[in-house]
Amino acid sequence: MDSSKIRNFCIIAHIDHGKSTIADRMMELTDTVAKREMKAQLLDSMELEREKGITIKLTPVQMHWKGYTLNLIDTPGHVDFSYEVSRSLQAVEAAVLVVDATQGIQAQTLANVYLALEQDLCIIPVINKIDLPAADVEKVSAQIVNLLGCQPKDIIPVSGKTGQGIPDILDRIINCAPAPRVLSDDDALNKSTRALIFDSYFDDYRGVILYVRIFDGKIGKNSEIRMMAAETNGIALEVGSLTPKMVPQSSLDEGSIGYIVTNLKTTREAKVGDTVTLAKTPANMPLPGYKNVLPFVYAGFFPVSNDQYQDLKDAIEKLSMSDSALHFEPENSPVLGFGLRIGFLGLLHMDIIKERLEREFNLDLVITNPSTNYEVTTTDGEELNIRSASDLPDQSTIQEIREPWVKGEIILPQTMIGGVLGLINEKRGHQTNLSYIEDRAVIDFEAPMANLLTDFYDQLKSVTSGYASFNYELSDYRPEDLVRLDFLVAGNRVDALSVMCHRTEADALGREITKKLKEVIPRQNFEVALQAAIGAKIIARETIGAYRKDVLVKIHTGDRDRKAKLLEKQKKGKARMKRFGKIDIPSEAFTVMLKRN
């Protein structure tokens, strides 16, 4: 294939700005998919993607337009899946930037533009949803001009719903996007095959399948291949393009995007960002890979029945084969039994995995409050990475605790700045910059990750009536005065309820959580004390009153002494129950922090 006739591009935008719908219209217009097979969000093949109306996994597809081969990668828009976007940008030369004509530039729009500029991509600006009554094309065009420094005539107005303007996007890609880089003849004589893995997943019937971009050389069917970073060898059992169905070919040539079916058994043997070369004539230098994506939100996943522990472990191992950002390790809780502590990129990522486990694997789960990871230095100089408050060593042995901070960016109407700054301060954060894009304000701030984990997004939407958008990235780890806040039920510490917090927030948080626990833990036949403690110091307490059995119901006399004797006997019986009784803690208690006041 002549590489000068190839164009590789991706579509980037904020969540729900219409990327997947525009991709649908492109496939329809180029006859990539027959009209009878067409359905909304065709590239969102996962049930959860279609139900939630969001893109989770990136999806490549090859189209043909006016003699050119166009390789499109549709990308996620939500902040939790920005690592998927970074993969896409490594594999293409151009990016179609989609902005909603009714909402304008949002936080993830900015984040994606910065990523595209870092990769020196050709950016093609597009305003979508121009057919809606609330569309304000002129205002949004001014925002895009302000952001990119382009001319208003460079912006393509389109409607993903009706297909208006879609041919203009395809023409612009052909005319403005650069063709894949081609080496000179002298270099070509000495070059070795190199391809970048930008996604991989495990197929139950075919093994590990790689999505690759060929930068140098070509990979033919049945070639022996080598993954340079993983230092593993395999065989390319089948190669081809995606339309979006797999179409086998004899080889994948330079500049093209396609798939490789391998004989590998796990994606750990072919990690995303690795370079594929030929085993017989390996390349000397790998391609620049991706950043190693590390999770910074952790939660305990426990099956309601311990009989399902192995099923949970098998299910997570299967999901991790196609999600390189998913990390997990065994965890044991005296209350919840055996489970897994799983690391995620954010709360939506956690929610998606939870729903997939429950739907696809029929698991009944208890999930503990999400937490982040902490770096701990002990008094003897040992460095620890703590992912759960219950793992924190004794306070007397700790020299320093460092917590992750994030750099955040909020875009909102100028009239709502005051309320949002107040919310940031409430979360121990601080504003670092305030700028404006036309009639919108952009607040840059820093805040501890732990304080944004639970309900920050919901509170932001409430303060701004849903008009704000939020984006963040991990900044660094900073030493803070942090403590472990424990919760005791009937005098027994429940490790699964323990949380890390700043010392200044401990009293208020302890009171708040004990009140919440009082609402969800059912009453017993005896009084139950709920306590919050830092070490041996109790800082908050609530009491769940006992059910009272009416022991006087059979007495038909007004003898006060006899009544008092029966009530005293009942009181002594309850004291014994209090000493030996076992409290059943419902699953709602372990997620009580997700819905705080």
CSV table of C-alpha atoms in Angstrom, one decimal, residues 176-574:
chain,number,residue,atom,x,y,z
A,176,CYS,CA,-4.3,18.8,5.7
A,177,ALA,CA,-3.3,15.8,7.8
A,178,PRO,CA,0.2,14.6,7.0
A,179,ALA,CA,0.9,11.1,5.5
A,180,PRO,CA,2.8,8.6,7.7
A,181,ARG,CA,6.5,9.3,8.0
A,182,VAL,CA,8.6,7.5,5.3
A,183,LEU,CA,12.3,6.8,5.7
A,184,SER,CA,14.7,7.8,3.0
A,185,ASP,CA,16.1,5.1,0.7
A,186,ASP,CA,19.4,5.0,2.6
A,187,ASP,CA,17.7,4.5,5.9
A,188,ALA,CA,15.3,2.0,4.4
A,189,LEU,CA,18.1,-0.3,3.5
A,190,ASN,CA,19.2,-0.5,7.2
A,191,LYS,CA,15.9,-0.3,8.9
A,192,SER,CA,14.2,-3.1,10.9
A,193,THR,CA,10.5,-3.6,11.4
A,194,ARG,CA,9.0,-1.7,14.4
A,195,ALA,CA,5.3,-1.5,15.4
A,196,LEU,CA,3.8,0.2,18.4
A,197,ILE,CA,1.2,-1.7,20.5
A,198,PHE,CA,-1.5,0.9,21.3
A,199,ASP,CA,-4.0,-1.7,22.7
A,200,SER,CA,-4.3,-5.4,23.4
A,201,TYR,CA,-6.9,-7.7,24.7
A,202,PHE,CA,-7.5,-11.4,25.4
A,203,ASP,CA,-9.9,-13.4,23.3
A,204,ASP,CA,-11.2,-16.6,24.8
A,205,TYR,CA,-10.9,-18.4,21.4
A,206,ARG,CA,-8.0,-16.8,19.7
A,207,GLY,CA,-5.6,-15.7,22.5
A,208,VAL,CA,-4.0,-12.2,22.8
A,209,ILE,CA,-4.9,-9.8,20.0
A,210,LEU,CA,-2.7,-6.7,19.5
A,211,TYR,CA,-3.8,-3.4,17.9
A,212,VAL,CA,-0.6,-1.9,16.3
A,213,ARG,CA,0.6,1.0,14.2
A,214,ILE,CA,3.5,0.0,11.8
A,215,PHE,CA,6.1,2.7,11.9
A,216,ASP,CA,8.9,0.9,10.0
A,217,GLY,CA,8.9,-2.2,7.8
A,218,LYS,CA,6.1,-4.7,7.7
A,219,ILE,CA,4.7,-7.7,9.5
A,220,GLY,CA,3.4,-10.7,7.5
A,221,LYS,CA,1.2,-13.5,8.4
A,222,ASN,CA,3.0,-16.3,10.4
A,223,SER,CA,6.0,-14.0,11.0
A,224,GLU,CA,7.9,-14.7,14.2
A,225,ILE,CA,7.6,-11.5,16.3
A,226,ARG,CA,9.4,-10.2,19.4
A,227,MET,CA,8.1,-7.8,22.0
A,228,MET,CA,11.2,-5.7,22.9
A,229,ALA,CA,10.4,-4.5,26.4
A,230,ALA,CA,8.7,-7.7,27.6
A,231,GLU,CA,11.5,-9.8,25.8
A,232,THR,CA,9.0,-12.4,24.7
A,233,ASN,CA,8.6,-14.1,21.3
A,234,GLY,CA,5.4,-15.1,19.6
A,235,ILE,CA,3.9,-15.8,16.2
A,236,ALA,CA,1.7,-13.5,14.1
A,237,LEU,CA,-1.0,-16.1,13.4
A,238,GLU,CA,-3.1,-13.6,11.5
A,239,VAL,CA,-2.7,-9.9,10.5
A,240,GLY,CA,-5.2,-7.5,9.0
A,241,SER,CA,-7.3,-4.3,9.2
A,242,LEU,CA,-10.5,-3.5,11.1
A,243,THR,CA,-13.6,-2.2,9.4
A,244,PRO,CA,-14.4,-2.5,12.4
A,245,LYS,CA,-14.7,-6.2,11.8
A,246,MET,CA,-11.4,-8.1,11.4
A,247,VAL,CA,-10.4,-8.4,7.7
A,248,PRO,CA,-7.3,-10.7,7.3
A,249,GLN,CA,-4.5,-9.6,5.0
A,250,SER,CA,-1.2,-11.1,3.9
A,251,SER,CA,0.8,-8.4,5.7
A,252,LEU,CA,0.6,-5.0,7.6
A,253,ASP,CA,2.7,-2.5,5.7
A,254,GLU,CA,4.5,0.6,6.9
A,255,GLY,CA,2.3,3.5,8.0
A,256,SER,CA,-0.8,1.3,8.5
A,257,ILE,CA,-2.9,0.5,11.6
A,258,GLY,CA,-4.3,-3.0,12.1
A,259,TYR,CA,-4.4,-6.1,14.3
A,260,ILE,CA,-2.2,-9.1,15.0
A,261,VAL,CA,-3.6,-12.3,16.3
A,262,THR,CA,-0.8,-14.0,18.4
A,263,ASN,CA,-0.2,-17.3,20.1
A,264,LEU,CA,0.5,-15.5,23.4
A,265,LYS,CA,-1.5,-16.5,26.5
A,266,THR,CA,-1.6,-13.2,28.4
A,267,THR,CA,-1.3,-9.5,27.7
A,268,ARG,CA,1.5,-9.3,30.2
A,269,GLU,CA,3.7,-10.8,27.4
A,270,ALA,CA,2.7,-7.9,25.1
A,271,LYS,CA,2.1,-4.8,27.1
A,272,VAL,CA,0.6,-1.6,25.7
A,273,GLY,CA,3.4,0.8,24.6
A,274,ASP,CA,5.8,-2.1,23.8
A,275,THR,CA,7.5,-2.3,20.4
A,276,VAL,CA,6.9,-5.3,18.1
A,277,THR,CA,9.8,-6.3,15.9
A,278,LEU,CA,10.7,-9.4,13.8
A,279,ALA,CA,12.5,-12.0,15.9
A,280,LYS,CA,14.9,-12.9,13.0
A,281,THR,CA,16.0,-9.3,12.3
A,282,PRO,CA,15.2,-7.4,15.5
A,283,ALA,CA,15.4,-3.6,15.7
A,284,ASN,CA,18.2,-2.1,17.8
A,285,MET,CA,16.1,0.7,19.4
A,286,PRO,CA,12.4,0.4,20.5
A,287,LEU,CA,9.9,3.1,19.7
A,288,PRO,CA,9.1,5.7,22.5
A,289,GLY,CA,6.4,3.9,24.6
A,290,TYR,CA,3.7,5.2,26.8
A,291,LYS,CA,3.9,6.2,30.4
A,292,ASN,CA,3.5,3.3,32.8
A,293,VAL,CA,-0.1,3.9,34.0
A,294,LEU,CA,-0.4,3.4,37.7
A,295,PRO,CA,-3.7,3.4,39.6
A,296,PHE,CA,-4.3,5.8,42.5
A,297,VAL,CA,-7.8,4.8,43.6
A,298,TYR,CA,-8.0,1.6,45.6
A,299,ALA,CA,-11.0,-0.3,47.0
A,300,GLY,CA,-11.6,-3.7,48.5
A,301,PHE,CA,-13.9,-6.1,46.5
A,302,PHE,CA,-15.3,-9.0,48.6
A,303,PRO,CA,-17.8,-11.6,47.5
A,304,VAL,CA,-20.9,-11.8,49.7
A,305,SER,CA,-20.3,-15.5,49.9
A,306,ASN,CA,-16.7,-16.8,50.5
A,307,ASP,CA,-17.5,-19.6,48.0
A,308,GLN,CA,-17.3,-17.0,45.2
A,309,TYR,CA,-13.8,-15.8,46.1
A,310,GLN,CA,-12.1,-18.0,43.4
A,311,ASP,CA,-14.8,-16.8,40.9
A,312,LEU,CA,-14.0,-13.2,41.7
A,313,LYS,CA,-10.2,-13.8,41.3
A,314,ASP,CA,-10.7,-15.5,37.9
A,315,ALA,CA,-13.0,-12.7,36.7
A,316,ILE,CA,-10.6,-10.0,37.6
A,317,GLU,CA,-7.7,-11.8,36.0
A,318,LYS,CA,-9.7,-12.1,32.8
A,319,LEU,CA,-10.6,-8.3,32.9
A,320,SER,CA,-7.0,-7.3,33.6
A,321,MET,CA,-6.0,-9.1,30.4
A,322,SER,CA,-7.6,-6.3,28.4
A,323,ASP,CA,-7.2,-3.5,30.9
A,324,SER,CA,-3.5,-2.7,31.6
A,325,ALA,CA,-4.5,-0.1,34.2
A,326,LEU,CA,-6.1,-2.7,36.5
A,327,HIS,CA,-4.0,-3.8,39.4
A,328,PHE,CA,-5.1,-6.2,42.2
A,329,GLU,CA,-3.8,-8.2,45.1
A,330,PRO,CA,-5.4,-10.6,47.7
A,331,GLU,CA,-6.9,-9.1,50.8
A,332,ASN,CA,-8.3,-10.7,54.0
A,333,SER,CA,-10.7,-9.0,56.3
A,334,PRO,CA,-11.9,-10.5,59.7
A,335,VAL,CA,-15.4,-9.1,58.9
A,336,LEU,CA,-15.7,-9.6,55.1
A,337,GLY,CA,-13.5,-12.7,54.6
A,338,PHE,CA,-11.3,-13.2,51.5
A,339,GLY,CA,-11.3,-10.6,48.7
A,340,LEU,CA,-9.1,-8.5,46.5
A,341,ARG,CA,-7.8,-4.9,46.8
A,342,ILE,CA,-8.1,-3.5,43.3
A,343,GLY,CA,-6.4,-0.3,41.9
A,344,PHE,CA,-8.3,2.0,39.5
A,345,LEU,CA,-7.7,5.2,37.6
A,346,GLY,CA,-10.8,6.9,39.1
A,347,LEU,CA,-14.2,6.3,40.5
A,348,LEU,CA,-15.9,5.8,37.1
A,349,HIS,CA,-13.3,3.2,36.2
A,350,MET,CA,-14.1,1.5,39.5
A,351,ASP,CA,-17.9,1.7,38.8
A,352,ILE,CA,-17.4,0.2,35.3
A,353,ILE,CA,-15.4,-2.8,36.7
A,354,LYS,CA,-17.9,-3.3,39.5
A,355,GLU,CA,-20.8,-3.4,37.0
A,356,ARG,CA,-18.9,-5.7,34.6
A,357,LEU,CA,-18.1,-8.2,37.5
A,358,GLU,CA,-21.8,-8.2,38.6
A,359,ARG,CA,-23.3,-8.5,35.1
A,360,GLU,CA,-20.8,-10.6,33.1
A,361,PHE,CA,-19.7,-12.9,35.9
A,362,ASN,CA,-22.9,-12.9,38.1
A,363,LEU,CA,-21.0,-11.9,41.2
A,364,ASP,CA,-22.6,-10.5,44.4
A,365,LEU,CA,-20.1,-8.1,45.8
A,366,VAL,CA,-19.4,-5.9,48.9
A,367,ILE,CA,-17.1,-2.9,48.0
A,368,THR,CA,-15.3,-1.0,50.7
A,369,ASN,CA,-14.8,2.8,50.7
A,370,PRO,CA,-12.3,3.9,48.0
A,371,SER,CA,-9.0,5.2,49.1
A,372,THR,CA,-5.8,6.4,47.5
A,373,ASN,CA,-2.2,5.2,48.2
A,374,TYR,CA,0.2,6.8,50.6
A,375,GLU,CA,4.0,6.8,50.9
A,376,VAL,CA,5.2,6.2,54.4
A,377,THR,CA,8.7,6.5,55.9
A,378,THR,CA,9.3,4.7,59.1
A,379,THR,CA,11.7,5.8,61.9
A,380,ASP,CA,14.2,3.2,60.8
A,381,GLY,CA,14.2,4.6,57.2
A,382,GLU,CA,12.1,2.0,55.6
A,383,GLU,CA,9.9,3.2,52.7
A,384,LEU,CA,6.3,1.7,52.5
A,385,ASN,CA,3.5,2.1,50.0
A,386,ILE,CA,0.2,1.9,51.9
A,387,ARG,CA,-3.0,1.3,49.9
A,388,SER,CA,-5.3,0.8,52.8
A,389,ALA,CA,-5.6,2.5,56.1
A,390,SER,CA,-5.6,-0.9,57.9
A,391,ASP,CA,-2.1,-1.5,56.5
A,392,LEU,CA,-0.6,1.6,58.3
A,393,PRO,CA,2.0,0.6,60.9
A,394,ASP,CA,1.9,1.8,64.5
A,395,GLN,CA,2.0,5.7,64.7
A,396,SER,CA,5.1,5.6,67.0
A,397,THR,CA,7.1,3.9,64.2
A,398,ILE,CA,6.1,6.5,61.5
A,399,GLN,CA,8.5,9.4,60.6
A,400,GLU,CA,6.5,10.8,57.7
A,401,ILE,CA,3.3,10.1,55.6
A,402,ARG,CA,3.1,11.6,52.1
A,403,GLU,CA,-0.3,11.7,50.3
A,404,PRO,CA,-0.9,12.2,46.5
A,405,TRP,CA,-1.9,15.7,45.3
A,406,VAL,CA,-3.5,16.4,42.0
A,407,LYS,CA,-3.5,19.3,39.6
A,408,GLY,CA,-7.1,20.1,38.7
A,409,GLU,CA,-8.8,22.3,36.1
A,410,ILE,CA,-12.4,23.4,36.3
A,411,ILE,CA,-14.2,25.3,33.5
A,412,LEU,CA,-17.4,27.1,34.6
A,413,PRO,CA,-19.5,30.3,34.0
A,414,GLN,CA,-17.8,33.4,35.5
A,415,THR,CA,-20.8,34.1,37.8
A,416,MET,CA,-20.1,30.8,39.8
A,417,ILE,CA,-16.4,31.3,40.6
A,418,GLY,CA,-17.0,32.1,44.3
A,419,GLY,CA,-18.9,28.9,45.2
A,420,VAL,CA,-16.3,26.7,43.5
A,421,LEU,CA,-13.3,28.4,45.2
A,422,GLY,CA,-15.1,27.8,48.5
A,423,LEU,CA,-15.5,24.1,47.6
A,424,ILE,CA,-11.8,23.8,46.7
A,425,ASN,CA,-10.8,25.4,50.0
A,426,GLU,CA,-13.2,23.0,51.9
A,427,LYS,CA,-11.3,20.1,50.3
A,428,ARG,CA,-7.9,21.4,51.6
A,429,GLY,CA,-7.1,22.6,48.1
A,430,HIS,CA,-5.9,26.0,46.8
A,431,GLN,CA,-6.3,28.0,43.6
A,432,THR,CA,-3.1,28.4,41.5
A,433,ASN,CA,-4.4,30.3,38.5
A,434,LEU,CA,-7.6,32.0,37.2
A,435,SER,CA,-8.0,32.7,33.4
A,436,TYR,CA,-10.8,33.2,31.0
A,437,ILE,CA,-11.9,31.8,27.6
A,438,GLU,CA,-14.5,34.2,26.3
A,439,ASP,CA,-17.4,34.1,28.9
A,440,ARG,CA,-16.0,31.2,30.8
A,441,ALA,CA,-13.5,31.0,33.7
A,442,VAL,CA,-10.8,28.4,34.0
A,443,ILE,CA,-9.7,27.7,37.6
A,444,ASP,CA,-6.4,25.8,38.0
A,445,PHE,CA,-6.0,24.4,41.5
A,446,GLU,CA,-4.2,21.8,43.6
A,447,ALA,CA,-5.8,19.5,46.2
A,448,PRO,CA,-5.2,16.2,48.0
A,449,MET,CA,-6.4,13.3,45.9
A,450,ALA,CA,-8.2,11.6,48.9
A,451,ASN,CA,-10.5,14.7,49.4
A,452,LEU,CA,-11.7,14.5,45.8
A,453,LEU,CA,-12.4,10.8,45.8
A,454,THR,CA,-15.8,10.6,47.2
A,455,ASP,CA,-18.3,13.3,46.4
A,456,PHE,CA,-16.3,16.2,45.0
A,457,TYR,CA,-17.7,15.8,41.5
A,458,ASP,CA,-21.3,15.6,42.8
A,459,GLN,CA,-20.8,18.7,45.0
A,460,LEU,CA,-19.2,20.6,42.0
A,461,LYS,CA,-22.2,19.9,39.9
A,462,SER,CA,-24.5,21.0,42.7
A,463,VAL,CA,-22.7,24.3,43.3
A,464,THR,CA,-22.6,25.1,39.6
A,465,SER,CA,-26.0,23.7,38.7
A,466,GLY,CA,-24.3,21.2,36.4
A,467,TYR,CA,-22.5,23.9,34.3
A,468,ALA,CA,-18.9,23.1,35.4
A,469,SER,CA,-16.6,20.4,34.0
A,470,PHE,CA,-13.6,19.0,35.8
A,471,ASN,CA,-10.3,17.4,34.8
A,472,TYR,CA,-7.3,16.4,36.9
A,473,GLU,CA,-3.9,14.6,36.8
A,474,LEU,CA,-1.6,13.3,39.5
A,475,SER,CA,0.9,16.0,40.6
A,476,ASP,CA,3.2,14.7,43.4
A,477,TYR,CA,3.3,13.3,46.9
A,478,ARG,CA,3.5,15.7,49.8
A,479,PRO,CA,4.1,15.2,53.6
A,480,GLU,CA,1.0,16.0,55.6
A,481,ASP,CA,-0.2,15.5,59.2
A,482,LEU,CA,-2.3,12.4,58.4
A,483,VAL,CA,-3.9,10.0,60.9
A,484,ARG,CA,-5.7,6.7,60.7
A,485,LEU,CA,-9.3,7.0,61.8
A,486,ASP,CA,-10.7,3.8,63.1
A,487,PHE,CA,-14.3,2.8,63.7
A,488,LEU,CA,-15.4,0.5,66.4
A,489,VAL,CA,-18.7,-1.4,66.5
A,490,ALA,CA,-19.6,-2.7,69.9
A,491,GLY,CA,-16.0,-2.2,71.0
A,492,ASN,CA,-14.5,-4.1,68.1
A,493,ARG,CA,-12.4,-2.3,65.5
A,494,VAL,CA,-13.6,-3.0,62.0
A,495,ASP,CA,-10.5,-2.7,59.7
A,496,ALA,CA,-12.5,-2.5,56.6
A,497,LEU,CA,-14.1,0.8,57.8
A,498,SER,CA,-10.8,2.5,58.7
A,499,VAL,CA,-9.8,5.6,56.7
A,500,MET,CA,-6.9,8.0,56.4
A,501,CYS,CA,-7.6,11.6,56.9
A,502,HIS,CA,-5.9,14.9,57.9
A,503,ARG,CA,-5.8,15.5,61.6
A,504,THR,CA,-7.7,18.7,61.3
A,505,GLU,CA,-10.6,16.8,59.6
A,506,ALA,CA,-10.7,13.8,61.9
A,507,ASP,CA,-13.2,15.0,64.5
A,508,ALA,CA,-15.8,16.2,62.0
A,509,LEU,CA,-15.3,13.1,59.8
A,510,GLY,CA,-15.6,10.8,62.9
A,511,ARG,CA,-18.9,12.4,63.9
A,512,GLU,CA,-20.3,12.3,60.4
A,513,ILE,CA,-19.4,8.6,59.7
A,514,THR,CA,-20.7,7.3,63.1
A,515,LYS,CA,-24.0,9.1,62.4
A,516,LYS,CA,-24.2,7.4,59.0
A,517,LEU,CA,-23.3,4.0,60.4
A,518,LYS,CA,-26.1,4.4,63.0
A,519,GLU,CA,-28.6,4.8,60.1
A,520,VAL,CA,-27.4,1.6,58.2
A,521,ILE,CA,-26.5,-0.9,61.0
A,522,PRO,CA,-29.7,-2.5,62.2
A,523,ARG,CA,-30.8,-2.4,65.8
A,524,GLN,CA,-30.1,-5.5,68.0
A,525,ASN,CA,-31.7,-6.9,71.1
A,526,PHE,CA,-29.0,-5.0,73.0
A,527,GLU,CA,-27.4,-1.6,72.9
A,528,VAL,CA,-24.6,-1.1,70.4
A,529,ALA,CA,-21.9,1.6,70.7
A,530,LEU,CA,-20.4,3.1,67.4
A,531,GLN,CA,-17.2,4.9,68.1
A,532,ALA,CA,-14.6,6.8,66.0
A,533,ALA,CA,-11.0,6.7,67.4
A,534,ILE,CA,-7.5,7.8,66.6
A,535,GLY,CA,-5.3,5.2,68.3
A,536,ALA,CA,-6.7,4.8,71.8
A,537,LYS,CA,-8.4,8.2,71.8
A,538,ILE,CA,-12.2,8.1,71.2
A,539,ILE,CA,-13.3,11.2,69.3
A,540,ALA,CA,-16.9,10.5,68.4
A,541,ARG,CA,-19.7,8.2,69.6
A,542,GLU,CA,-23.2,7.2,68.6
A,543,THR,CA,-25.4,4.6,70.2
A,544,ILE,CA,-27.9,2.3,68.5
A,545,GLY,CA,-30.7,1.7,71.0
A,546,ALA,CA,-31.8,-1.9,71.8
A,547,TYR,CA,-35.1,-3.4,70.8
A,548,ARG,CA,-37.2,-3.6,73.9
A,549,LYS,CA,-39.2,-6.8,74.4
A,550,ASP,CA,-42.3,-6.1,76.5
A,551,VAL,CA,-41.7,-8.5,79.4
A,552,LEU,CA,-44.7,-7.0,81.3
A,553,VAL,CA,-47.3,-8.1,78.7
A,554,LYS,CA,-48.5,-11.1,80.7
A,555,ILE,CA,-48.7,-9.3,84.0
A,556,HIS,CA,-52.3,-8.5,84.9
A,557,THR,CA,-51.6,-6.7,88.1
A,558,GLY,CA,-50.5,-3.3,89.1
A,559,ASP,CA,-47.8,-4.6,91.4
A,560,ARG,CA,-44.9,-2.2,90.8
A,561,ASP,CA,-42.3,-4.3,92.7
A,562,ARG,CA,-43.0,-7.3,90.4
A,563,LYS,CA,-42.7,-5.1,87.3
A,564,ALA,CA,-39.4,-3.7,88.5
A,565,LYS,CA,-38.0,-7.1,89.2
A,566,LEU,CA,-38.8,-8.3,85.7
A,567,LEU,CA,-37.3,-5.2,84.0
A,568,GLU,CA,-34.1,-5.6,86.1
A,569,LYS,CA,-33.9,-9.3,85.1
A,570,GLN,CA,-34.3,-8.2,81.4
A,571,LYS,CA,-31.5,-5.6,81.8
A,572,LYS,CA,-29.1,-8.2,83.1
A,573,GLY,CA,-29.9,-10.5,80.2
A,574,LYS,CA,-29.2,-7.7,77.7
